[in-house]
Short mmCIF file of C-alpha atoms and ligand atoms in Angstrom, two decimals:
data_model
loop_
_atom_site.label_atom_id
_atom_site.label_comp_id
_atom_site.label_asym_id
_atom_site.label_seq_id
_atom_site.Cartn_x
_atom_site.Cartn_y
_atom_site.Cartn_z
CA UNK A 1 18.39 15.75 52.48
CA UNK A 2 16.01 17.87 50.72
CA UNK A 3 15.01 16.68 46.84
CA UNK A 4 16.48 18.50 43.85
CA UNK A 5 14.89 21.26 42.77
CA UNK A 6 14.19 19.86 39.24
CA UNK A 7 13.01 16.75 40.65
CA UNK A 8 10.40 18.37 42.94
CA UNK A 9 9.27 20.18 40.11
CA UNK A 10 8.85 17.23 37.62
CA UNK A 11 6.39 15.39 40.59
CA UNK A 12 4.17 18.24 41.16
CA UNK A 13 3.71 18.55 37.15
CA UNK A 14 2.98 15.05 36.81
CA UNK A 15 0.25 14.83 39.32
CA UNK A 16 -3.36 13.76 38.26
CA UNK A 17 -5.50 17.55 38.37
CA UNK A 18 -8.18 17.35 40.56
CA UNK A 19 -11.46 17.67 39.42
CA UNK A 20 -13.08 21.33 40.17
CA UNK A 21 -16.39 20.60 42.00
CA UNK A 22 -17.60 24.08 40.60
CA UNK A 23 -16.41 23.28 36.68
CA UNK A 24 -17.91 20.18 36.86
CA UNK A 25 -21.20 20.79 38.40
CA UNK A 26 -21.89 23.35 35.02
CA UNK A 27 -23.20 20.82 33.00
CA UNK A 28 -26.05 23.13 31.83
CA UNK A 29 -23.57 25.34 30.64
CA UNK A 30 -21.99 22.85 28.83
CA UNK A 31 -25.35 21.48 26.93
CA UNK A 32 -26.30 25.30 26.00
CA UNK A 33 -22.97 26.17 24.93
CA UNK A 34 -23.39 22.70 22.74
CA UNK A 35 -26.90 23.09 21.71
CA UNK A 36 -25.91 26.68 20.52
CA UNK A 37 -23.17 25.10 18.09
CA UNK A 38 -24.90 22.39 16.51
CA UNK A 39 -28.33 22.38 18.06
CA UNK A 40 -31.05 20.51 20.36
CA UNK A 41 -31.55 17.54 18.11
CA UNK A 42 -27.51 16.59 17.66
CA UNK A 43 -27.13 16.31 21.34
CA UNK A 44 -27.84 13.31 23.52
CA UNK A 45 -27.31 12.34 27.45
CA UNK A 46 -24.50 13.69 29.70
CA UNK A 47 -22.00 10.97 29.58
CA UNK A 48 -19.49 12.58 32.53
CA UNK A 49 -17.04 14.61 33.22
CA UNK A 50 -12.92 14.51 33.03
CA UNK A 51 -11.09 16.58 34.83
CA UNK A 52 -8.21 18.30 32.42
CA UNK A 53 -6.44 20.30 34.79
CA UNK A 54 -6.46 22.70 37.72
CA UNK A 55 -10.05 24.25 37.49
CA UNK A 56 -10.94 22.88 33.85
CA UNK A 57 -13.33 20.48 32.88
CA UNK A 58 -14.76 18.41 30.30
CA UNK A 59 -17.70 17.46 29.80
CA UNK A 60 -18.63 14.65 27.50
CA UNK A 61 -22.41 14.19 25.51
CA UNK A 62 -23.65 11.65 23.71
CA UNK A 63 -24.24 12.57 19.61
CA UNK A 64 -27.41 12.27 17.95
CA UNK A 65 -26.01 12.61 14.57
CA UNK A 66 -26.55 9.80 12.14
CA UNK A 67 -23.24 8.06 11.33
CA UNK A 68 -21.80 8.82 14.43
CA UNK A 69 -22.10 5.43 16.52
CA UNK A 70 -19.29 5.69 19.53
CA UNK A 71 -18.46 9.33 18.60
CA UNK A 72 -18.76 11.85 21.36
CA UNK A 73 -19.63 15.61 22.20
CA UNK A 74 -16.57 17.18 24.21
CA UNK A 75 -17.31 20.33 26.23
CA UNK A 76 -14.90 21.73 27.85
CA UNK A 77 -14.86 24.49 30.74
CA UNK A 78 -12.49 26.89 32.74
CA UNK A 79 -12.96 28.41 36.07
CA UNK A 80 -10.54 31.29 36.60
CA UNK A 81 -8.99 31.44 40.47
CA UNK A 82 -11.63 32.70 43.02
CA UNK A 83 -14.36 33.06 40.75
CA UNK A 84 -17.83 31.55 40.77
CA UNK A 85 -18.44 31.22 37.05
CA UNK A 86 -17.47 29.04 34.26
CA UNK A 87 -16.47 30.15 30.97
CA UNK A 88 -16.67 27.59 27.58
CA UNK A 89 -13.30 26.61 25.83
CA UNK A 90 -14.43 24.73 23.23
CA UNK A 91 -17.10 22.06 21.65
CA UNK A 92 -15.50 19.08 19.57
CA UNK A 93 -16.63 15.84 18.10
CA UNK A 94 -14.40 13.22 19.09
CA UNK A 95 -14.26 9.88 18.69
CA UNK A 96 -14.58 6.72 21.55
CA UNK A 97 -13.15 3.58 21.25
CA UNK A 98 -16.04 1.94 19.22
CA UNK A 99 -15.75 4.77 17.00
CA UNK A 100 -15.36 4.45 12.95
CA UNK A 101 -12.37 6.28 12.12
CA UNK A 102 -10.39 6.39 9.14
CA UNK A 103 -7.31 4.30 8.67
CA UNK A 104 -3.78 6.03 9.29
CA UNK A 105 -3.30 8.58 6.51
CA UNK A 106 -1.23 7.14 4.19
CA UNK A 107 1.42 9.33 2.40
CA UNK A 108 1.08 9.36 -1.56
CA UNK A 109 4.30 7.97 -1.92
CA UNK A 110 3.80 5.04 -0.20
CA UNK A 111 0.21 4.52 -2.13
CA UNK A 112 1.54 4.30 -5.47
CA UNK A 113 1.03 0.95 -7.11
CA UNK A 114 2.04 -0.57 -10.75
CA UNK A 115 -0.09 0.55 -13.00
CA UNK A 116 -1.00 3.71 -11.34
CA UNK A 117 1.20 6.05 -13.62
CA UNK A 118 -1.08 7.85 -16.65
CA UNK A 119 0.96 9.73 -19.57
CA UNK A 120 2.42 13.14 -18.17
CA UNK A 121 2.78 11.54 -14.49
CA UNK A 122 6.03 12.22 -12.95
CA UNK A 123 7.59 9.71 -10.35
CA UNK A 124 10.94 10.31 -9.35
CA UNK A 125 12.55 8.07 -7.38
CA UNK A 126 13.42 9.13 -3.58
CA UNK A 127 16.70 10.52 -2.52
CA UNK A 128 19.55 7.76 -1.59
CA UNK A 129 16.72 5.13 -2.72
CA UNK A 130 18.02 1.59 -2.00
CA UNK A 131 16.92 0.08 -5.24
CA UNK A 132 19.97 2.74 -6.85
CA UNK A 133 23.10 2.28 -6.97
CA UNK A 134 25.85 5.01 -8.49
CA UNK A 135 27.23 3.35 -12.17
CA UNK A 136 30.18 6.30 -11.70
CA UNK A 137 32.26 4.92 -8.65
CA UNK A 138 34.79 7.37 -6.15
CA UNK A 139 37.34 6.23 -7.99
CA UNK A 140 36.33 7.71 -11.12
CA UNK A 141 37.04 10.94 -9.55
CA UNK A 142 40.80 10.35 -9.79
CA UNK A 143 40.70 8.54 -13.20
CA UNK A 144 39.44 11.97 -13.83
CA UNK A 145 41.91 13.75 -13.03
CA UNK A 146 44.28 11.89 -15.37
CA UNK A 147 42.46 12.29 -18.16
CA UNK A 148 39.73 14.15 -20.17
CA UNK A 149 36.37 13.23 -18.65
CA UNK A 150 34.52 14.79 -21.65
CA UNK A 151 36.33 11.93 -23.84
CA UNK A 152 36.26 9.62 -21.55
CA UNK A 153 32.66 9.36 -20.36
CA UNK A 154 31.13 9.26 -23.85
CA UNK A 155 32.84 6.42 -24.83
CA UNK A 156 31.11 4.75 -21.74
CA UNK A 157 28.25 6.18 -22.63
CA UNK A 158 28.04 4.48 -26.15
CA UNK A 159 28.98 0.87 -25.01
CA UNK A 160 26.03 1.32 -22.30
CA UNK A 161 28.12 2.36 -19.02
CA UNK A 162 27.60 5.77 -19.32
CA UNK A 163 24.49 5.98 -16.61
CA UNK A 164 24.39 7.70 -13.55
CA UNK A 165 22.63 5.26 -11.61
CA UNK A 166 22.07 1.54 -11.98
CA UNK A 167 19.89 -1.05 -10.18
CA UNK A 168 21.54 -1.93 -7.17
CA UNK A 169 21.82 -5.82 -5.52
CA UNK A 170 18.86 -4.68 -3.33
CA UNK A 171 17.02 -3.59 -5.75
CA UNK A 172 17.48 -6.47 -8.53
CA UNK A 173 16.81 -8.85 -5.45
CA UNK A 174 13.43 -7.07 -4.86
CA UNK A 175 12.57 -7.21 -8.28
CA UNK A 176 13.90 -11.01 -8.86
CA UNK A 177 11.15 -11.72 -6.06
CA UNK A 178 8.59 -9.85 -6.84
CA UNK A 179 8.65 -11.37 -10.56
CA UNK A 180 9.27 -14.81 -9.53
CA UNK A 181 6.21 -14.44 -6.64
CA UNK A 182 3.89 -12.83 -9.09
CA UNK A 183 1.85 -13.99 -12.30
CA UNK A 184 4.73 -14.87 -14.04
CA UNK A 185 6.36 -17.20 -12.13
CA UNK A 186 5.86 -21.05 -11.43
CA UNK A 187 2.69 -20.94 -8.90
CA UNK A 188 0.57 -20.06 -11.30
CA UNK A 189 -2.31 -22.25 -12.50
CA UNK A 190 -1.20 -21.48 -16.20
CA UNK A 191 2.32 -22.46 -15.07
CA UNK A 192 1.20 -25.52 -13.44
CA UNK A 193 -0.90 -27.33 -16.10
CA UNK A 194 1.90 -26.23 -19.37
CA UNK A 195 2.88 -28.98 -21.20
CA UNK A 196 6.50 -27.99 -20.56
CA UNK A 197 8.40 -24.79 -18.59
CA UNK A 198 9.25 -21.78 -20.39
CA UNK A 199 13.53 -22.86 -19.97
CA UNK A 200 12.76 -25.33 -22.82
CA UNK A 201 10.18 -22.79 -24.81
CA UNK A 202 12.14 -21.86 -28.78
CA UNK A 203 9.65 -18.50 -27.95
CA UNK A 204 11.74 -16.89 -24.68
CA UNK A 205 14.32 -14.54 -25.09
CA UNK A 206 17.43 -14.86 -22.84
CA UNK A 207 18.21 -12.48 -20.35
CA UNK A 208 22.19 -11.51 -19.60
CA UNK A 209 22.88 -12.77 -16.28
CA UNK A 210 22.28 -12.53 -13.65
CA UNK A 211 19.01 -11.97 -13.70
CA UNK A 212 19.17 -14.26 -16.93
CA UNK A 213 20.01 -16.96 -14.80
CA UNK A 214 16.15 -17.33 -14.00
CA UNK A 215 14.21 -15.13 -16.26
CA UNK A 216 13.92 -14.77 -19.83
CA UNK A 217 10.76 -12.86 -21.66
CA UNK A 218 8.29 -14.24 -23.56
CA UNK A 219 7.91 -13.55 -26.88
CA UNK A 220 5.18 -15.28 -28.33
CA UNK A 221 2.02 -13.17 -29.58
CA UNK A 222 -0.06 -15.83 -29.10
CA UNK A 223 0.63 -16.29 -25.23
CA UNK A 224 -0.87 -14.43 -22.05
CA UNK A 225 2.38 -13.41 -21.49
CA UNK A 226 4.10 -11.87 -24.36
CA UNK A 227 6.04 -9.48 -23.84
CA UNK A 228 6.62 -10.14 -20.22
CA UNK A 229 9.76 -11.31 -17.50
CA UNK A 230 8.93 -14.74 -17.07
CA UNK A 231 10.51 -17.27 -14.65
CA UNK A 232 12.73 -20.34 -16.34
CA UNK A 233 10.20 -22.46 -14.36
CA UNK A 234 6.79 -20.61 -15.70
CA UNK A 235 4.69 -22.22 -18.54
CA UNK A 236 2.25 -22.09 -20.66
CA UNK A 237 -0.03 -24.21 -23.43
CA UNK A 238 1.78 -22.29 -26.01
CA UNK A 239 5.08 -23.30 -25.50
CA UNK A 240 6.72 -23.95 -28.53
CA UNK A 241 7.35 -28.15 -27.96
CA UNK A 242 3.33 -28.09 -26.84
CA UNK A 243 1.62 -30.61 -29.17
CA UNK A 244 -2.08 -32.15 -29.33
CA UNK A 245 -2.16 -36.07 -29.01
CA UNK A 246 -4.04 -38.23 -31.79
CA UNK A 247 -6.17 -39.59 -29.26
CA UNK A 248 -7.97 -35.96 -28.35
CA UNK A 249 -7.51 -35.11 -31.51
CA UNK A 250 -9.40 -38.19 -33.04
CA UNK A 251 -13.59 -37.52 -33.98
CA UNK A 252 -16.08 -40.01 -31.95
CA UNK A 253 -16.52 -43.18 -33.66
CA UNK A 254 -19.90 -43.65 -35.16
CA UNK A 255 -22.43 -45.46 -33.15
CA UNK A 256 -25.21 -47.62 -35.32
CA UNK A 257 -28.65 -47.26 -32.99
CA UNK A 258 -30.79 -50.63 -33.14
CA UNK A 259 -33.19 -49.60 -30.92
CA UNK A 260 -35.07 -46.77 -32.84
CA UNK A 261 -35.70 -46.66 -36.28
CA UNK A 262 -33.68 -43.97 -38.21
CA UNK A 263 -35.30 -41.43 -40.49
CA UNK A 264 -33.90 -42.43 -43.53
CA UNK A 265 -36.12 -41.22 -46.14
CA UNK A 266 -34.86 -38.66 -47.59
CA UNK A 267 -31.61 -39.51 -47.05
CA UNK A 268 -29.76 -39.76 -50.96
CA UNK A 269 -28.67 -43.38 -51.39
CA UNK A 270 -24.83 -44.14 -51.16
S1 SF4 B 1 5.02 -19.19 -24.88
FE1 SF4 B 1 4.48 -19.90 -22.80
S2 SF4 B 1 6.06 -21.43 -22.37
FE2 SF4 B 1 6.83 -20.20 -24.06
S3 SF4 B 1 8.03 -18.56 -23.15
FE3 SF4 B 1 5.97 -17.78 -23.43
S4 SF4 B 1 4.98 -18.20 -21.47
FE4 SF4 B 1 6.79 -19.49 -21.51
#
């Protein structure tokens, strides 16, 4: 039994080309098609030749150019059927494996970092972000329906329910993490060496839960971190219990030398 058609077809287009003596014995076309685009001095030793596909050829030169190490020159030529000559296709700089190359591009999204915003920057949130979560609900649809959404919603609206969108569990998760990981939290070395942890501090506001349930903010002008989400278990020298012991606090006592003689001339008698 004979092989499908479609099959039969997929083999032959999958086969390896086979290199075209003719295509790849014009390496002097190659270099002077090369040396005509960037010139005698850019272009090193003939490196070899790939075979592309049925009668075209590339031909790979080393670069000359400063910068470059690992890149190479790519020439690549056609031979049409039953024809003697080669013509060029095209001369590109590519890069091997030892090449420099730039990292993955990066889309500006995915760049932004705190502190990146300046006044006038825009940075809305993506479509169906995760962090979001709808504060109006299906159901509010029907309620609705019942009655008069335009004396309904501002009521919510003045007792703070009236937003489109609130965090969502993801999203206060994520930033319960990222707070407690970062400078405000316990690992700190500020943290570690405070008298006593912010939970007990008269200076930190309380949070509603649940987030409250861990973090409060600082407000004390005289600490690093006024102003800021800090962790129950944070800390700092200026908590509000901190207190200096008489012992650090007490002067040096005075230390009569007997072994050289004081200047005491001058000095006003007591
Ligand atoms: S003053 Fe220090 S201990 Fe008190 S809340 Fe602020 S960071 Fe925490």
């Amino acid at each position: 039994m004979s092989a499908p058609r479609s099959a039969t077809t997929r083999v032959s287009s999958a086969r390896a080309p086979k290199l075209d003596a003719v295509a790849a014995g014009a390496v002097d076309v190659a270099r002077a098609a090369l040396v005509d685009e960037v010139g005698e001095s850019s272009v090193g030793e003939h490196l070899g030749v790939r075979a592309e596909g049925d009668r075209v050829v590339t031909h790979l030169f080393a670069t000359a150019l400063p910068g470059y190490r690992g890149w190479h020159w790519s020439v690549t030529v056609a031979r049409a059927l039953r024809q003697k000559r080669v013509t060029v296709d095209e001369v590109v700089l590519l890069p091997g494996e030892d090449a420099i190359i730039a990292p993955p591009w990066t889309p500006y999204k995915d760049r932004v970092r705190s502190g990146d915003m300046n006044p006038g920057d825009l940075l809305p949130p993506e479509e169906n972000d995760p962090r979001l979560a709808p504060a109006w609900f299906v159901g509010d649809d029907a309620v609705d329906a019942e009655v008069d959404p335009t004396s309904v919603r501002p009521i919510a609206d003045e007792v703070g329910l009236g937003r489109v969108e609130v965090l969502s569990l993801e999203g206060r998760d994520a930033a319960a993490q990222r707070w407690y990981d970062g400078a405000h939290g316990p690992d700190t070395s500020l943290a570690q060496q405070a008298p006593a942890p912010c939970r007990t501090c008269g200076f930190m506001v309380w949070l509603s839960p649940p987030l409250g349930t861990l973090f409060g903010v600082c407000a004390n002008a005289m600490a690093n971190d006024d102003g800021k989400v800090v962790s129950f278990d944070h800390g700092c020298g200026a908590h509000s219990e901190a207190r200096v012991s008489r012992a650090s606090a007490a002067l040096p006592t005075p230390v009569h030398d007997t072994v050289t003689v004081d200047d005491v001339a001058d000095a006003e008698p007591v």
